[in-house]
Amino acid sequence: MSTDRRRRRVAALLGIPLAVVVALTTASVVHRTDALAHLTPTTFDLQIAASEEAGWQPADADWREGRGGEAALDLELTQAAATGILPDRPVVLRFAVRNTAAVAARITLGARDLDPGVVARDAALDLYDVLVVTVHDGGTTLADAVPAADLAPAFELGAGEHVVLDVRLAPTGDAYLGASTRLALVAEGASL
């Protein structure tokens, strides 16, 4: 057998697997499909309203716009013997949240300390540190005497829906007379 013929056989034997690999590669490339997904980010437009009036329901003029998927109500509280917040004289308010986004949202309620570490002249601590919060949605208790820093009840709101929550803020004792705080009740939205 001549050397040329041997080279052709070797080339043919090597060529067959190479041809199969090229054919499979070509087939996989030929049959590949690209898919494009156009994702539109959902912005949660939340609005809030609040009142200390018992039985209050929000009117169109009561709603305030939130920003970036959250809405906050700022409160300034002082624990004082004559006029301030005490365990037996809590701050009670109706807090409404409305989802104006086009999709349903999971809403989480929180209480943010707006002046952490700031204490009143005659107080030993920030009133925020001893506040507990109770939240009711109708007959359902979402949070029961939860420390303000740990408040995180969650609920769902469909597109265009709103809820009116009953919120009670109270200090855990009256040994902190003169203490004060600034806090925000915050509603944050996320997709379901």
Short mmCIF file of C-alpha atoms in Angstrom, two decimals:
data_model
loop_
_atom_site.label_atom_id
_atom_site.label_comp_id
_atom_site.label_asym_id
_atom_site.label_seq_id
_atom_site.Cartn_x
_atom_site.Cartn_y
_atom_site.Cartn_z
CA MET A 1 0.00 0.00 0.00
CA SER A 2 1.41 3.30 -1.00
CA THR A 3 2.05 6.14 1.36
CA ASP A 4 -0.40 8.40 -0.52
CA ARG A 5 -3.14 5.86 -0.21
CA ARG A 6 -2.42 5.39 3.52
CA ARG A 7 -2.57 9.16 4.06
CA ARG A 8 -5.90 9.34 2.25
CA ARG A 9 -7.32 6.53 4.41
CA VAL A 10 -6.09 8.18 7.61
CA ALA A 11 -7.42 11.51 6.39
CA ALA A 12 -10.74 9.86 5.53
CA LEU A 13 -10.93 8.13 8.92
CA LEU A 14 -10.11 11.36 10.70
CA GLY A 15 -12.36 13.31 8.38
CA ILE A 16 -15.51 11.31 9.15
CA PRO A 17 -15.61 12.21 12.89
CA LEU A 18 -14.62 15.78 12.04
CA ALA A 19 -17.45 15.96 9.47
CA VAL A 20 -19.93 14.60 12.07
CA VAL A 21 -18.79 17.20 14.64
CA VAL A 22 -19.09 19.99 12.06
CA ALA A 23 -22.55 18.71 11.01
CA LEU A 24 -23.78 18.56 14.62
CA THR A 25 -22.36 21.98 15.39
CA THR A 26 -23.92 23.40 12.25
CA ALA A 27 -27.23 21.73 13.08
CA SER A 28 -27.27 23.15 16.57
CA VAL A 29 -26.42 26.61 15.26
CA VAL A 30 -28.98 26.38 12.48
CA HIS A 31 -31.74 25.35 14.90
CA ARG A 32 -30.97 27.92 17.62
CA THR A 33 -33.69 30.45 18.22
CA ASP A 34 -33.25 33.79 19.92
CA ALA A 35 -36.02 35.13 22.10
CA LEU A 36 -36.32 38.72 23.17
CA ALA A 37 -38.21 39.68 26.30
CA HIS A 38 -39.27 43.26 26.78
CA LEU A 39 -39.57 43.78 30.51
CA THR A 40 -41.35 46.84 31.76
CA PRO A 41 -40.47 47.72 35.34
CA THR A 42 -43.45 48.15 37.64
CA THR A 43 -43.45 51.28 39.70
CA PHE A 44 -45.57 51.05 42.80
CA ASP A 45 -47.37 54.31 43.13
CA LEU A 46 -48.59 54.34 46.68
CA GLN A 47 -50.64 57.04 48.30
CA ILE A 48 -51.41 57.55 51.97
CA ALA A 49 -53.90 59.50 54.04
CA ALA A 50 -54.43 59.70 57.79
CA SER A 51 -56.72 61.13 60.42
CA GLU A 52 -57.22 60.93 64.18
CA GLU A 53 -61.00 61.02 63.65
CA ALA A 54 -62.74 57.77 64.61
CA GLY A 55 -64.48 56.07 61.68
CA TRP A 56 -62.77 58.37 59.15
CA GLN A 57 -62.63 57.31 55.49
CA PRO A 58 -60.31 59.13 53.06
CA ALA A 59 -61.75 61.62 50.57
CA ASP A 60 -60.04 62.33 47.24
CA ALA A 61 -58.40 65.47 48.66
CA ASP A 62 -56.88 63.51 51.59
CA TRP A 63 -54.49 61.34 49.55
CA ARG A 64 -50.76 62.20 49.46
CA GLU A 65 -48.38 60.82 46.84
CA GLY A 66 -45.51 58.56 47.85
CA ARG A 67 -42.09 58.28 46.22
CA GLY A 68 -40.15 55.33 44.84
CA GLY A 69 -42.53 52.60 45.96
CA GLU A 70 -43.11 53.97 49.45
CA ALA A 71 -45.26 56.56 51.18
CA ALA A 72 -44.62 57.92 54.67
CA LEU A 73 -46.55 59.86 57.30
CA ASP A 74 -44.31 61.90 59.64
CA LEU A 75 -45.35 62.14 63.30
CA GLU A 76 -43.83 64.06 66.18
CA LEU A 77 -44.60 62.57 69.59
CA THR A 78 -43.80 63.78 73.11
CA GLN A 79 -44.44 61.92 76.33
CA ALA A 80 -45.80 64.55 78.69
CA ALA A 81 -47.98 64.33 81.78
CA ALA A 82 -50.46 67.00 80.69
CA THR A 83 -50.84 66.65 76.92
CA GLY A 84 -48.50 64.04 75.49
CA ILE A 85 -48.57 60.33 74.69
CA LEU A 86 -48.78 57.98 77.70
CA PRO A 87 -49.52 54.24 78.04
CA ASP A 88 -53.14 55.05 78.94
CA ARG A 89 -53.30 57.95 76.43
CA PRO A 90 -51.98 56.50 73.14
CA VAL A 91 -51.95 58.15 69.74
CA VAL A 92 -54.72 56.46 67.75
CA LEU A 93 -55.14 57.18 64.07
CA ARG A 94 -56.62 55.81 60.88
CA PHE A 95 -53.90 55.24 58.29
CA ALA A 96 -54.99 54.62 54.70
CA VAL A 97 -52.83 53.14 51.95
CA ARG A 98 -53.85 53.10 48.27
CA ASN A 99 -52.10 51.18 45.47
CA THR A 100 -52.41 53.30 42.33
CA ALA A 101 -50.14 50.99 40.31
CA ALA A 102 -51.58 48.91 37.47
CA VAL A 103 -50.68 45.64 39.24
CA ALA A 104 -51.28 44.07 42.64
CA ALA A 105 -48.73 44.76 45.36
CA ARG A 106 -47.59 43.36 48.68
CA ILE A 107 -47.53 46.26 51.13
CA THR A 108 -45.35 46.25 54.24
CA LEU A 109 -45.97 48.75 57.02
CA GLY A 110 -43.06 50.00 59.11
CA ALA A 111 -42.14 52.71 61.61
CA ARG A 112 -38.91 54.56 60.86
CA ASP A 113 -37.08 56.67 63.48
CA LEU A 114 -36.47 60.07 61.87
CA ASP A 115 -34.19 61.34 64.63
CA PRO A 116 -32.32 58.27 65.93
CA GLY A 117 -30.37 58.89 69.11
CA VAL A 118 -31.87 62.35 69.66
CA VAL A 119 -33.23 62.70 73.17
CA ALA A 120 -35.13 65.53 74.78
CA ARG A 121 -33.32 67.75 77.26
CA ASP A 122 -34.85 66.11 80.37
CA ALA A 123 -35.24 62.58 79.01
CA ALA A 124 -32.96 59.59 79.35
CA LEU A 125 -33.77 58.12 75.93
CA ASP A 126 -35.48 58.50 72.57
CA LEU A 127 -39.22 57.83 72.90
CA TYR A 128 -39.03 55.70 69.71
CA ASP A 129 -37.12 53.07 71.70
CA VAL A 130 -40.09 52.42 74.01
CA LEU A 131 -42.97 52.78 71.52
CA VAL A 132 -45.16 49.80 70.71
CA VAL A 133 -47.53 49.73 67.74
CA THR A 134 -50.80 47.88 67.26
CA VAL A 135 -52.36 47.69 63.79
CA HIS A 136 -55.86 46.46 62.90
CA ASP A 137 -57.43 45.96 59.48
CA GLY A 138 -61.10 45.81 60.38
CA GLY A 139 -61.40 42.87 62.79
CA THR A 140 -57.99 41.44 61.86
CA THR A 141 -54.96 42.23 64.01
CA LEU A 142 -51.87 42.72 61.82
CA ALA A 143 -49.55 43.71 64.70
CA ASP A 144 -50.19 43.59 68.45
CA ALA A 145 -48.03 45.81 70.70
CA VAL A 146 -44.96 45.31 68.48
CA PRO A 147 -41.90 47.49 69.22
CA ALA A 148 -41.83 50.31 66.64
CA ALA A 149 -38.42 49.17 65.35
CA ASP A 150 -39.81 45.67 64.62
CA LEU A 151 -43.06 46.72 62.96
CA ALA A 152 -43.47 44.87 59.62
CA PRO A 153 -47.02 43.59 59.01
CA ALA A 154 -47.69 42.84 55.34
CA PHE A 155 -50.86 42.65 53.32
CA GLU A 156 -51.87 42.58 49.65
CA LEU A 157 -53.58 45.34 47.69
CA GLY A 158 -54.91 44.87 44.19
CA ALA A 159 -54.45 47.51 41.51
CA GLY A 160 -56.42 50.61 42.50
CA GLU A 161 -57.42 49.21 45.90
CA HIS A 162 -56.99 50.87 49.27
CA VAL A 163 -57.17 49.85 52.90
CA VAL A 164 -57.81 51.88 56.06
CA LEU A 165 -55.86 50.62 59.05
CA ASP A 166 -56.39 51.48 62.71
CA VAL A 167 -53.00 52.26 64.26
CA ARG A 168 -52.29 52.70 67.97
CA LEU A 169 -48.93 54.02 69.21
CA ALA A 170 -48.12 53.92 72.93
CA PRO A 171 -45.01 53.96 75.12
CA THR A 172 -44.37 50.88 77.24
CA GLY A 173 -44.13 52.90 80.46
CA ASP A 174 -44.40 56.40 81.86
CA ALA A 175 -40.92 56.56 83.38
CA TYR A 176 -39.77 58.47 80.31
CA LEU A 177 -41.72 61.70 80.80
CA GLY A 178 -40.27 64.44 78.64
CA ALA A 179 -38.99 62.02 76.00
CA SER A 180 -39.91 62.73 72.38
CA THR A 181 -39.38 61.34 68.91
CA ARG A 182 -40.03 61.97 65.25
CA LEU A 183 -41.10 58.89 63.37
CA ALA A 184 -42.58 57.99 60.01
CA LEU A 185 -45.23 55.37 59.43
CA VAL A 186 -44.04 53.92 56.13
CA ALA A 187 -45.93 51.83 53.58
CA GLU A 188 -43.67 50.07 51.04
CA GLY A 189 -44.87 48.19 47.95
CA ALA A 190 -43.36 45.21 46.14
CA SER A 191 -44.66 43.02 43.34
CA LEU A 192 -46.44 39.79 44.22
#
